PDB file of C-alpha atoms in Angstrom:
ATOM      1  CA  MET L   1     -13.744   8.158   6.545  1.00  0.00           C
ATOM      2  CA  PHE L   2     -10.537   7.832   4.965  1.00  0.00           C
ATOM      3  CA  LEU L   3      -9.124   6.285   2.713  1.00  0.00           C
ATOM      4  CA  ALA L   4      -5.078   5.397   0.086  1.00  0.00           C
ATOM      5  CA  MET L   5      -3.949   4.282  -1.645  1.00  0.00           C
ATOM      6  CA  ASN L   6      -0.676   3.240  -3.927  1.00  0.00           C
ATOM      7  CA  ARG L   7      -1.258   1.261  -7.116  1.00  0.00           C
ATOM      8  CA  PHE L   8       1.730  -0.850  -7.533  1.00  0.00           C
ATOM      9  CA  ARG L   9       2.555  -2.243 -10.805  1.00  0.00           C
ATOM     10  CA  ILE L  10       4.148  -5.571 -10.374  1.00  0.00           C
ATOM     11  CA  LYS L  11       5.956  -7.453 -13.688  1.00  0.00           C
ATOM     12  CA  PRO L  12       3.808 -10.384 -14.828  1.00  0.00           C
ATOM     13  CA  GLY L  13       5.260 -13.913 -12.938  1.00  0.00           C
ATOM     14  CA  SER L  14       6.923 -11.979 -10.011  1.00  0.00           C
ATOM     15  CA  GLU L  15       2.729 -12.027  -7.589  1.00  0.00           C
ATOM     16  CA  ALA L  16       3.474 -14.330  -5.280  1.00  0.00           C
ATOM     17  CA  ALA L  17       7.167 -13.028  -4.096  1.00  0.00           C
ATOM     18  CA  PHE L  18       5.294  -9.179  -4.066  1.00  0.00           C
ATOM     19  CA  ILE L  19       2.636 -10.439  -1.806  1.00  0.00           C
ATOM     20  CA  GLU L  20       4.674 -12.824   0.128  1.00  0.00           C
ATOM     21  CA  HIS L  21       6.860  -9.400   0.428  1.00  0.00           C
ATOM     22  CA  TRP L  22       4.113  -7.676   1.550  1.00  0.00           C
ATOM     23  CA  GLN L  23       2.341 -10.739   4.488  1.00  0.00           C
ATOM     24  CA  LYS L  24       6.374 -10.497   5.849  1.00  0.00           C
ATOM     25  CA  ARG L  25       6.674  -6.548   6.649  1.00  0.00           C
ATOM     26  CA  GLU L  26       4.996  -4.489   9.740  1.00  0.00           C
ATOM     27  CA  SER L  27       3.704  -1.815   8.991  1.00  0.00           C
ATOM     28  CA  TYR L  28       3.278  -1.073  12.893  1.00  0.00           C
ATOM     29  CA  LEU L  29      -0.455   0.280  11.743  1.00  0.00           C
ATOM     30  CA  ALA L  30      -2.496  -1.014  14.595  1.00  0.00           C
ATOM     31  CA  GLU L  31      -0.727   1.305  17.004  1.00  0.00           C
ATOM     32  CA  VAL L  32      -1.669   4.564  15.128  1.00  0.00           C
ATOM     33  CA  PRO L  33      -4.856   6.345  16.815  1.00  0.00           C
ATOM     34  CA  GLY L  34      -7.503   6.959  14.245  1.00  0.00           C
ATOM     35  CA  PHE L  35      -6.140   3.076  11.875  1.00  0.00           C
ATOM     36  CA  LEU L  36      -9.332   1.500  10.868  1.00  0.00           C
ATOM     37  CA  GLY L  37      -7.820  -1.209   8.732  1.00  0.00           C
ATOM     38  CA  PHE L  38      -5.484  -2.660   5.849  1.00  0.00           C
ATOM     39  CA  HIS L  39      -6.106  -4.091   2.494  1.00  0.00           C
ATOM     40  CA  LEU L  40      -3.606  -5.936   0.283  1.00  0.00           C
ATOM     41  CA  LEU L  41      -5.118  -5.971  -2.827  1.00  0.00           C
ATOM     42  CA  GLN L  42      -4.916  -7.380  -6.041  1.00  0.00           C
ATOM     43  CA  LEU L  43      -6.392  -6.878  -9.623  1.00  0.00           C
ATOM     44  CA  GLU L  44      -8.896  -9.172 -11.404  1.00  0.00           C
ATOM     45  CA  PRO L  45      -8.024  -8.598 -14.335  1.00  0.00           C
ATOM     46  CA  LEU L  46     -10.648  -9.243 -17.975  1.00  0.00           C
ATOM     47  CA  GLY L  47      -9.950 -11.936 -20.164  1.00  0.00           C
ATOM     48  CA  ASP L  48      -6.813 -14.028 -20.294  1.00  0.00           C
ATOM     49  CA  ALA L  49      -3.845 -12.338 -21.382  1.00  0.00           C
ATOM     50  CA  PRO L  50      -1.859 -10.468 -18.329  1.00  0.00           C
ATOM     51  CA  GLY L  51      -0.489  -7.290 -19.256  1.00  0.00           C
ATOM     52  CA  GLU L  52       2.385  -5.083 -19.405  1.00  0.00           C
ATOM     53  CA  PHE L  53       2.398  -5.729 -15.217  1.00  0.00           C
ATOM     54  CA  ILE L  54      -0.612  -6.708 -12.481  1.00  0.00           C
ATOM     55  CA  LEU L  55      -2.129  -3.895 -11.041  1.00  0.00           C
ATOM     56  CA  PHE L  56      -1.556  -4.306  -6.745  1.00  0.00           C
ATOM     57  CA  ALA L  57      -3.155  -1.721  -4.455  1.00  0.00           C
ATOM     58  CA  SER L  58      -2.655  -1.788  -1.101  1.00  0.00           C
ATOM     59  CA  HIS L  59      -5.490  -0.377   0.430  1.00  0.00           C
ATOM     60  CA  THR L  60      -5.299   2.139   4.268  1.00  0.00           C
ATOM     61  CA  MET L  61      -9.013   3.127   6.636  1.00  0.00           C
ATOM     62  CA  TRP L  62      -8.691   6.523   8.674  1.00  0.00           C
ATOM     63  CA  ALA L  63     -11.023   7.930  10.408  1.00  0.00           C
ATOM     64  CA  SER L  64     -10.151  10.976   9.402  1.00  0.00           C
ATOM     65  CA  GLN L  65      -7.903  12.684   6.631  1.00  0.00           C
ATOM     66  CA  GLN L  66      -6.193  14.618  10.530  1.00  0.00           C
ATOM     67  CA  ALA L  67      -5.610  10.648  11.451  1.00  0.00           C
ATOM     68  CA  PHE L  68      -3.778   9.813   8.379  1.00  0.00           C
ATOM     69  CA  GLU L  69      -1.685  12.635   7.997  1.00  0.00           C
ATOM     70  CA  ASP L  70      -0.785  12.370  12.587  1.00  0.00           C
ATOM     71  CA  TRP L  71       0.471   8.949  10.786  1.00  0.00           C
ATOM     72  CA  THR L  72       2.963   9.617   8.354  1.00  0.00           C
ATOM     73  CA  GLN L  73       4.956  12.128  10.904  1.00  0.00           C
ATOM     74  CA  SER L  74       4.861   9.216  13.915  1.00  0.00           C
ATOM     75  CA  GLU L  75       7.702   7.177  14.681  1.00  0.00           C
ATOM     76  CA  ALA L  76       5.512   4.075  13.910  1.00  0.00           C
ATOM     77  CA  PHE L  77       5.461   5.506  10.077  1.00  0.00           C
ATOM     78  CA  ARG L  78       9.283   5.776  10.665  1.00  0.00           C
ATOM     79  CA  LYS L  79       8.760   2.479  11.674  1.00  0.00           C
ATOM     80  CA  ALA L  80       7.610   0.412   9.064  1.00  0.00           C
ATOM     81  CA  HIS L  81       9.115   2.440   5.824  1.00  0.00           C
ATOM     82  CA  ALA L  82      13.211   2.226   8.118  1.00  0.00           C
ATOM     83  CA  ASN L  83      13.429  -0.897   5.168  1.00  0.00           C
ATOM     84  CA  ALA L  84      12.435   0.796   2.433  1.00  0.00           C
ATOM     85  CA  ALA L  85      15.658   0.301   0.846  1.00  0.00           C
ATOM     86  CA  LEU L  86      15.404  -3.697   0.858  1.00  0.00           C
ATOM     87  CA  THR L  87      12.101  -3.261  -0.501  1.00  0.00           C
ATOM     88  CA  PRO L  88      12.622  -6.573  -4.366  1.00  0.00           C
ATOM     89  CA  ARG L  89      12.719  -3.370  -6.538  1.00  0.00           C
ATOM     90  CA  GLU L  90      12.698  -5.943  -9.603  1.00  0.00           C
ATOM     91  CA  LEU L  91       9.942  -6.449  -8.684  1.00  0.00           C
ATOM     92  CA  TYR L  92       7.557  -3.202 -10.361  1.00  0.00           C
ATOM     93  CA  VAL L  93       6.952  -1.747 -13.288  1.00  0.00           C
ATOM     94  CA  GLY L  94       7.656   2.221 -12.135  1.00  0.00           C
ATOM     95  CA  PRO L  95       6.805   3.240  -8.225  1.00  0.00           C
ATOM     96  CA  PRO L  96       4.484   3.415  -6.363  1.00  0.00           C
ATOM     97  CA  GLN L  97       1.441   6.153  -7.628  1.00  0.00           C
ATOM     98  CA  LEU L  98      -0.643   7.331  -3.892  1.00  0.00           C
ATOM     99  CA  GLU L  99      -3.483   8.284  -3.905  1.00  0.00           C
ATOM    100  CA  LEU L 100      -6.285   9.779  -1.306  1.00  0.00           C
ATOM    101  CA  PHE L 101      -9.256   9.458  -0.445  1.00  0.00           C
ATOM    102  CA  LYS L 102     -12.177  10.981   1.906  1.00  0.00           C
ATOM    103  CA  ALA L 103     -16.453   9.418   1.568  1.00  0.00           C
ATOM    104  CA  VAL L 104     -18.230  11.802   0.149  1.00  0.00           C
ATOM    105  CA  ILE L 105     -21.405   9.483   1.622  1.00  0.00           C
TER     106      ILE L 105
END
């Protein structure tokens, strides 16, 4: 299994708008060979103060690293990212951070 995560730092108070954006987004992932699942995760903070940002992570699961790499070169990837310019940038505190993981156990 191979995991791809993008971490997003979102301005406090913008969580609902960020989630709504993702709910409306068409990913085209279901049509891609080797795709296993997707989650959008929100960090549950310790304590009361939200801090400078609220952390979210998109989390995709793949059968293999090759399946993920094939997706990044696919028509589904191009379609999913075609409207990236419409992403409400004012919600973000900096760019997303991509992290890739391979399952070892």
